Amino acid sequence: ETGVTQSPTHLIKTRGQQVTLRCSSQSGHNTVSWYQQALGQGPQFIFQYYREEENGRGNFPPRFSGLQFPNYSSELNVNALELDDSALYLCASSLEGRGKKETQYFGPGTRLLVL
Amino acid sequence: AQSVTQPDIHITVSEGASLELRCNYSYGATPYLFWYVQSPGQGLQLLLKYFSGDTLVQGIKGFEAEFKRSQSSFNLRKPSVHWSDAAEYFCAVGASFGNEKLTFGTGTRLTIIP
C-alpha cells in the first residue's frame, strides 16, 4: 500500500463525453503526476502538478487538463472523449523540493473504457 | 530525449530458476533509474531505484539491479523466482534532479512455470 488512492476504480463513458478522475496523494507529498497506460504498453506521462501549478506536460492535447488542490489531492479531466482514451490512468505522488528527485508512488489506477 | 528499451516482451522461467530482465536507457546526464512491478489490473509497485552510489542496488522481494553506465543498462535480477513473481515489469528513467517525468519502457511480462 502506497497511501495513494484513486477513484473511481472503473468507468465507462461514450465518445464525446467528459470525465473527471480523482487522486488523493500520500500524506505529506506535494507533487502529483498523471500517466496514461494503454493496454499492453508502459505508462505515458500526461502532466505533473507541483504546489497547485502545472509543472511539465507530456505529448497530450489540451483536452487533457488537471487540477491540484491545497490539500494536494488532484483531478484529471478529459473532454471530448475518444475511443483511444480507453486506458488505465495512474496517478503518482512524490515529495519534491530543493531540486532533488524523489520516488514517485503510484495509486492503483482508474480503468476508463470509452465506447 | 530520454528513452527506455526493454528488449524482451515476454519471458518464461521455471520456478526456482534465476531471472534477469534487461533494460537499456538513453539519457544525456546522470539518470535516476527505477524498476516497477505491476500485477494484472493493479497499479505499479516500486521494486528498487538507483540514484547514485553503489551500482548494485537491492530491492524488495529479493530483487537486485546493477547500473552499468558504460552499457547504459540497468538489468533486474533475482536468483530464484517464485510463482508469485509472475507479473509485468517496467523499467523507468527520470532526470537526476528537478520535477521531471518518468519515461517507462514497454514492459516485460514474466510467466513462471512449475
CSV table of C-alpha atoms in Angstrom, one decimal:
chain,number,residue,atom,x,y,z
A,1,GLU,CA,0.0,0.0,0.0
A,2,THR,CA,1.4,3.3,-1.1
A,3,GLY,CA,-1.1,5.6,0.5
A,4,VAL,CA,-2.1,6.9,-2.9
A,5,THR,CA,-5.8,6.4,-3.7
A,6,GLN,CA,-7.8,6.9,-6.9
A,7,SER,CA,-11.4,7.0,-7.7
A,8,PRO,CA,-13.4,5.6,-9.3
A,9,THR,CA,-11.7,2.2,-10.0
A,10,HIS,CA,-13.6,1.6,-13.2
A,11,LEU,CA,-15.5,3.9,-15.5
A,12,ILE,CA,-17.4,3.5,-18.8
A,13,LYS,CA,-18.1,6.6,-21.0
A,14,THR,CA,-19.2,7.2,-24.5
A,15,ARG,CA,-17.3,9.1,-27.2
A,16,GLY,CA,-17.6,12.8,-26.9
A,17,GLN,CA,-18.4,12.8,-23.2
A,18,GLN,CA,-16.3,14.4,-20.4
A,19,VAL,CA,-14.7,12.5,-17.5
A,20,THR,CA,-13.1,13.5,-14.2
A,21,LEU,CA,-10.7,11.2,-12.4
A,22,ARG,CA,-9.6,11.8,-8.8
A,23,CYS,CA,-6.4,11.1,-6.9
A,24,SER,CA,-5.5,11.5,-3.2
A,25,SER,CA,-1.8,11.8,-2.7
A,26,GLN,CA,0.2,10.1,0.0
A,27,SER,CA,0.3,12.2,3.2
A,28,GLY,CA,3.0,14.9,3.0
A,29,HIS,CA,3.5,14.7,-0.7
A,30,ASN,CA,3.3,18.0,-2.7
A,31,THR,CA,3.6,16.7,-6.3
A,32,VAL,CA,1.3,14.6,-8.3
A,33,SER,CA,1.9,13.2,-11.8
A,34,TRP,CA,-0.6,11.6,-14.1
A,35,TYR,CA,0.1,8.8,-16.5
A,36,GLN,CA,-1.9,7.0,-19.2
A,37,GLN,CA,-1.3,3.3,-19.7
A,38,ALA,CA,-2.8,1.8,-22.8
A,39,LEU,CA,-3.3,-1.9,-22.9
A,40,GLY,CA,0.0,-3.7,-23.4
A,41,GLN,CA,2.0,-0.5,-23.1
A,42,GLY,CA,4.1,1.2,-20.5
A,43,PRO,CA,2.7,4.3,-18.7
A,44,GLN,CA,3.0,7.6,-20.7
A,45,PHE,CA,3.4,10.9,-18.8
A,46,ILE,CA,0.5,13.3,-19.1
A,47,PHE,CA,1.4,16.1,-16.8
A,48,GLN,CA,2.7,16.9,-13.3
A,49,TYR,CA,1.4,19.4,-10.7
A,50,TYR,CA,3.6,20.9,-8.0
A,51,ARG,CA,2.1,23.1,-5.4
A,52,GLU,CA,-1.1,23.6,-7.4
A,53,GLU,CA,0.6,24.6,-10.7
A,54,GLU,CA,1.3,22.6,-13.8
A,55,ASN,CA,5.0,21.7,-13.8
A,56,GLY,CA,5.6,19.8,-17.0
A,57,ARG,CA,3.4,18.2,-19.7
A,58,GLY,CA,3.8,15.3,-22.0
A,59,ASN,CA,2.6,14.9,-25.5
A,60,PHE,CA,-1.2,15.1,-24.8
A,61,PRO,CA,-3.7,17.5,-26.3
A,62,PRO,CA,-5.3,20.4,-24.3
A,63,ARG,CA,-8.5,18.4,-23.8
A,64,PHE,CA,-6.5,16.7,-21.1
A,65,SER,CA,-6.4,19.1,-18.1
A,66,GLY,CA,-5.8,18.9,-14.4
A,67,LEU,CA,-6.1,20.5,-11.1
A,68,GLN,CA,-4.2,20.1,-7.8
A,69,PHE,CA,-5.9,21.3,-4.6
A,70,PRO,CA,-4.4,22.9,-1.5
A,71,ASN,CA,-4.6,19.5,0.3
A,72,TYR,CA,-2.6,18.1,-2.7
A,73,SER,CA,-5.4,15.9,-4.0
A,74,SER,CA,-5.7,16.1,-7.7
A,75,GLU,CA,-8.1,15.7,-10.7
A,76,LEU,CA,-7.6,14.7,-14.2
A,77,ASN,CA,-10.2,16.0,-16.7
A,78,VAL,CA,-10.6,14.7,-20.2
A,79,ASN,CA,-13.0,16.4,-22.6
A,80,ALA,CA,-14.4,15.2,-25.8
A,81,LEU,CA,-13.5,11.6,-25.1
A,82,GLU,CA,-12.2,9.5,-28.0
A,83,LEU,CA,-12.0,5.7,-28.3
A,84,ASP,CA,-8.2,5.8,-27.9
A,85,ASP,CA,-8.6,7.4,-24.5
A,86,SER,CA,-9.5,3.9,-23.2
A,87,ALA,CA,-6.7,3.1,-20.8
A,88,LEU,CA,-5.6,2.7,-17.2
A,89,TYR,CA,-5.0,6.2,-15.7
A,90,LEU,CA,-2.4,6.2,-12.9
A,91,CYS,CA,-1.5,9.0,-10.6
A,92,ALA,CA,1.7,9.1,-8.7
A,93,SER,CA,2.6,11.3,-5.8
A,94,SER,CA,6.0,12.4,-4.5
A,95,LEU,CA,7.7,15.0,-2.3
A,96,GLU,CA,9.7,17.3,-4.4
A,97,GLY,CA,11.9,20.2,-3.3
A,98,ARG,CA,15.4,21.7,-3.3
A,99,GLY,CA,15.8,20.4,-6.9
A,100,LYS,CA,16.2,16.8,-5.6
A,101,LYS,CA,14.5,13.9,-7.2
A,102,GLU,CA,12.2,11.8,-5.0
A,103,THR,CA,10.5,8.5,-5.7
A,104,GLN,CA,7.0,8.6,-7.2
A,105,TYR,CA,4.5,6.3,-5.5
A,106,PHE,CA,1.6,5.1,-7.7
A,107,GLY,CA,-2.0,4.6,-7.0
A,108,PRO,CA,-4.0,1.5,-8.2
A,109,GLY,CA,-5.3,3.4,-11.2
A,110,THR,CA,-8.7,4.1,-12.8
A,111,ARG,CA,-9.6,2.0,-15.8
A,112,LEU,CA,-11.5,4.0,-18.3
A,113,LEU,CA,-13.4,2.4,-21.2
A,114,VAL,CA,-14.7,4.7,-24.0
A,115,LEU,CA,-17.4,3.2,-26.2
B,1,ALA,CA,15.1,13.0,-25.1
B,2,GLN,CA,15.2,10.2,-22.6
B,3,SER,CA,14.1,6.7,-23.6
B,4,VAL,CA,14.0,3.2,-22.2
B,5,THR,CA,14.2,-0.1,-24.1
B,6,GLN,CA,13.1,-3.4,-22.7
B,7,PRO,CA,14.0,-5.8,-25.4
B,8,ASP,CA,12.2,-8.8,-24.0
B,9,ILE,CA,8.4,-8.6,-24.4
B,10,HIS,CA,7.7,-11.9,-22.6
B,11,ILE,CA,10.0,-14.2,-20.6
B,12,THR,CA,9.1,-17.7,-19.2
B,13,VAL,CA,11.1,-19.1,-16.3
B,14,SER,CA,10.7,-22.2,-14.2
B,15,GLU,CA,10.0,-21.7,-10.5
B,16,GLY,CA,13.3,-21.7,-8.6
B,17,ALA,CA,15.4,-20.7,-11.6
B,18,SER,CA,17.3,-17.4,-11.8
B,19,LEU,CA,15.9,-14.4,-13.7
B,20,GLU,CA,17.4,-11.4,-15.5
B,21,LEU,CA,15.3,-8.8,-17.1
B,22,ARG,CA,17.1,-6.4,-19.4
B,23,CYS,CA,16.7,-2.6,-19.5
B,24,ASN,CA,18.7,-0.1,-21.6
B,25,TYR,CA,18.2,3.6,-21.3
B,26,SER,CA,19.1,6.7,-23.2
B,27,TYR,CA,19.7,9.9,-21.2
B,28,GLY,CA,22.1,12.7,-21.6
B,29,ALA,CA,23.0,13.2,-17.9
B,30,THR,CA,23.1,11.1,-14.8
B,31,PRO,CA,19.9,9.2,-14.8
B,32,TYR,CA,17.6,8.1,-12.0
B,33,LEU,CA,16.6,4.5,-12.7
B,34,PHE,CA,13.7,2.5,-11.4
B,35,TRP,CA,12.1,-0.9,-11.6
B,36,TYR,CA,8.4,-1.2,-11.0
B,37,VAL,CA,6.2,-4.3,-11.0
B,38,GLN,CA,2.5,-4.5,-12.0
B,39,SER,CA,0.2,-7.4,-11.2
B,40,PRO,CA,-2.8,-7.8,-13.5
B,41,GLY,CA,-5.3,-5.0,-13.1
B,42,GLN,CA,-3.1,-3.3,-10.5
B,43,GLY,CA,-1.1,-0.1,-10.2
B,44,LEU,CA,2.7,0.0,-10.1
B,45,GLN,CA,4.8,-1.1,-7.1
B,46,LEU,CA,8.3,0.1,-6.7
B,47,LEU,CA,10.9,-2.7,-6.6
B,48,LEU,CA,14.1,-0.7,-6.4
B,49,LYS,CA,15.7,2.5,-7.5
B,50,TYR,CA,19.1,3.9,-8.3
B,51,PHE,CA,20.0,7.5,-7.7
B,52,SER,CA,23.8,7.4,-7.0
B,53,GLY,CA,26.5,5.5,-5.1
B,54,ASP,CA,26.8,1.7,-5.2
B,55,THR,CA,25.9,0.5,-8.7
B,56,LEU,CA,24.4,-2.7,-7.3
B,57,VAL,CA,21.0,-1.9,-5.8
B,58,GLN,CA,19.0,-4.2,-3.5
B,59,GLY,CA,15.2,-4.0,-3.6
B,60,ILE,CA,12.2,-5.7,-2.2
B,61,LYS,CA,11.1,-9.3,-2.7
B,62,GLY,CA,14.7,-10.4,-3.3
B,63,PHE,CA,15.3,-8.4,-6.4
B,64,GLU,CA,18.5,-6.6,-7.3
B,65,ALA,CA,19.6,-4.5,-10.2
B,66,GLU,CA,23.0,-3.3,-11.5
B,67,PHE,CA,23.7,0.1,-13.1
B,68,LYS,CA,26.3,-0.1,-15.8
B,69,ARG,CA,27.0,3.4,-17.2
B,70,SER,CA,29.2,2.1,-20.0
B,71,GLN,CA,26.4,-0.1,-21.3
B,72,SER,CA,23.6,2.2,-20.5
B,73,SER,CA,21.9,-0.7,-18.8
B,74,PHE,CA,20.0,-1.3,-15.6
B,75,ASN,CA,19.2,-5.1,-15.6
B,76,LEU,CA,17.0,-6.6,-12.9
B,77,ARG,CA,17.9,-9.9,-11.4
B,78,LYS,CA,16.6,-12.5,-8.9
B,79,PRO,CA,18.5,-15.7,-8.0
B,80,SER,CA,15.4,-17.8,-7.5
B,81,VAL,CA,11.9,-16.9,-8.7
B,82,HIS,CA,8.7,-17.8,-7.0
B,83,TRP,CA,5.3,-18.3,-8.7
B,84,SER,CA,4.1,-15.1,-7.1
B,85,ASP,CA,6.7,-13.1,-9.2
B,86,ALA,CA,4.6,-13.6,-12.3
B,87,ALA,CA,3.7,-10.0,-13.3
B,88,GLU,CA,4.6,-7.2,-15.7
B,89,TYR,CA,7.9,-5.5,-15.0
B,90,PHE,CA,8.7,-1.9,-16.1
B,91,CYS,CA,12.0,-0.1,-16.1
B,92,ALA,CA,11.8,3.7,-16.0
B,93,VAL,CA,14.3,6.6,-16.2
B,94,GLY,CA,14.0,10.1,-14.8
B,95,ALA,CA,16.1,13.2,-14.6
B,96,SER,CA,18.7,13.2,-11.8
B,97,PHE,CA,17.2,16.4,-10.4
B,98,GLY,CA,14.1,18.5,-10.8
B,99,ASN,CA,10.5,17.7,-11.1
B,100,GLU,CA,10.6,15.9,-14.5
B,101,LYS,CA,8.6,13.0,-15.8
B,102,LEU,CA,9.4,9.3,-15.7
B,103,THR,CA,9.8,7.6,-19.0
B,104,PHE,CA,8.9,4.0,-19.0
B,105,GLY,CA,9.8,1.0,-21.1
B,106,THR,CA,7.1,-1.1,-22.7
B,107,GLY,CA,7.4,-3.7,-20.1
B,108,THR,CA,8.4,-7.4,-19.8
B,109,ARG,CA,5.8,-9.9,-19.0
B,110,LEU,CA,7.1,-12.7,-16.7
B,111,THR,CA,5.5,-16.1,-16.7
B,112,ILE,CA,6.5,-18.7,-14.1
B,113,ILE,CA,6.1,-22.4,-14.8
B,114,PRO,CA,6.0,-25.1,-12.1
